């Protein structure tokens, strides 16, 4: 396939490289001066999109996605597919899908889980929203860039799945970290805490697979001085998107709201910026009750 790829940062760069390695003809564009193995660089987003069967975007946020979409949609050929893999607000995803449909294009919102390691290794999970035809067109590319793609529903459903998953993840990480800090103060060893909880009803992905306590459970960013991993800043971004969505549809999400507030405090007023999101544990460790 002829593929345009716009946004070749930490995630987009390796994803584009994997598509090129699989034999696709990939033309890329990024505002920054980047070079990606096997990817020809175009002078603009519109040039990268021209004549492509599929254009993939991997951008920082919804405002940038909207601007890029306005630029590239007129350059795309009717019947081609616009596949946005960025994490953005549901409203922007749906607005871009409407514009694409008006121009006779297929579109999919397909945010990912799996981080930079998943992007490099081609093991991402895609959560996709769009028509069946649009998903079918993008699916062979998801196969190359990832290990699993779930067609979640119509436009916006991929972003909805992503922010709901990450709202659970953020709140669960906080609960796991505060429980470890309480256990410390109660004189319970972290090894015993892990042993019990990881096989009891308090188990979770954050405890069992990504344990925030160093030296306990499987290897995780806690064992690497809390270098990300999944940065607290990115968790904050996703928690804000989940609250923006909850406000838009009048959903009561008190745990998600609290998780957003705690990550905002951690990233903006404490020392959480640039740390893994599991660094909430040392944060709680240092604190007493307010
Ligand atoms: P990044 O900042 O490394 O990459 C974004 C790229 O977009 C940059 O290279 C930037 O120069 C480029 N860009 C910005 N504006 C542009 C424009 N107008 N035209 C062309 N290029 C433009 O970010 P990333 O870590 O690659 O994340 C990309 C997306 O993936 C985000 O939405 C993020 O939330 C999501 N995501 C990231 C991770 C992760 O672990 N990094 C995990 C899951 C999802």
mmCIF file of C-alpha atoms in Angstrom, residues 4 17 64 67 69 85 99 110 114 131 135 182 200 240 245 259 273 280 285 287:
data_model
loop_
_atom_site.group_PDB
_atom_site.id
_atom_site.type_symbol
_atom_site.label_atom_id
_atom_site.label_comp_id
_atom_site.label_asym_id
_atom_site.label_seq_id
_atom_site.Cartn_x
_atom_site.Cartn_y
_atom_site.Cartn_z
ATOM 1 C CA UNK A 4 1.233 8.682 4.305
ATOM 2 C CA UNK A 17 9.463 2.171 10.261
ATOM 3 C CA UNK A 64 -3.272 19.546 16.305
ATOM 4 C CA UNK A 67 -5.447 21.342 12.053
ATOM 5 C CA UNK A 69 -6.848 16.931 9.132
ATOM 6 C CA UNK A 85 -3.715 6.648 16.145
ATOM 7 C CA UNK A 99 -14.999 15.917 7.673
ATOM 8 C CA UNK A 110 -7.449 3.983 16.548
ATOM 9 C CA UNK A 114 1.536 -0.528 24.585
ATOM 10 C CA UNK A 131 -17.281 1.841 9.766
ATOM 11 C CA UNK A 135 -11.705 -0.908 9.824
ATOM 12 C CA UNK A 182 -0.337 2.117 54.363
ATOM 13 C CA UNK A 200 -6.337 -12.285 46.438
ATOM 14 C CA UNK A 240 -8.100 14.880 31.644
ATOM 15 C CA UNK A 245 -15.698 13.268 28.040
ATOM 16 C CA UNK A 259 -7.284 10.419 39.984
ATOM 17 C CA UNK A 273 6.918 15.298 35.720
ATOM 18 C CA UNK A 280 2.912 7.660 43.040
ATOM 19 C CA UNK A 285 5.489 7.043 51.173
ATOM 20 C CA UNK A 287 3.375 11.857 53.108
#
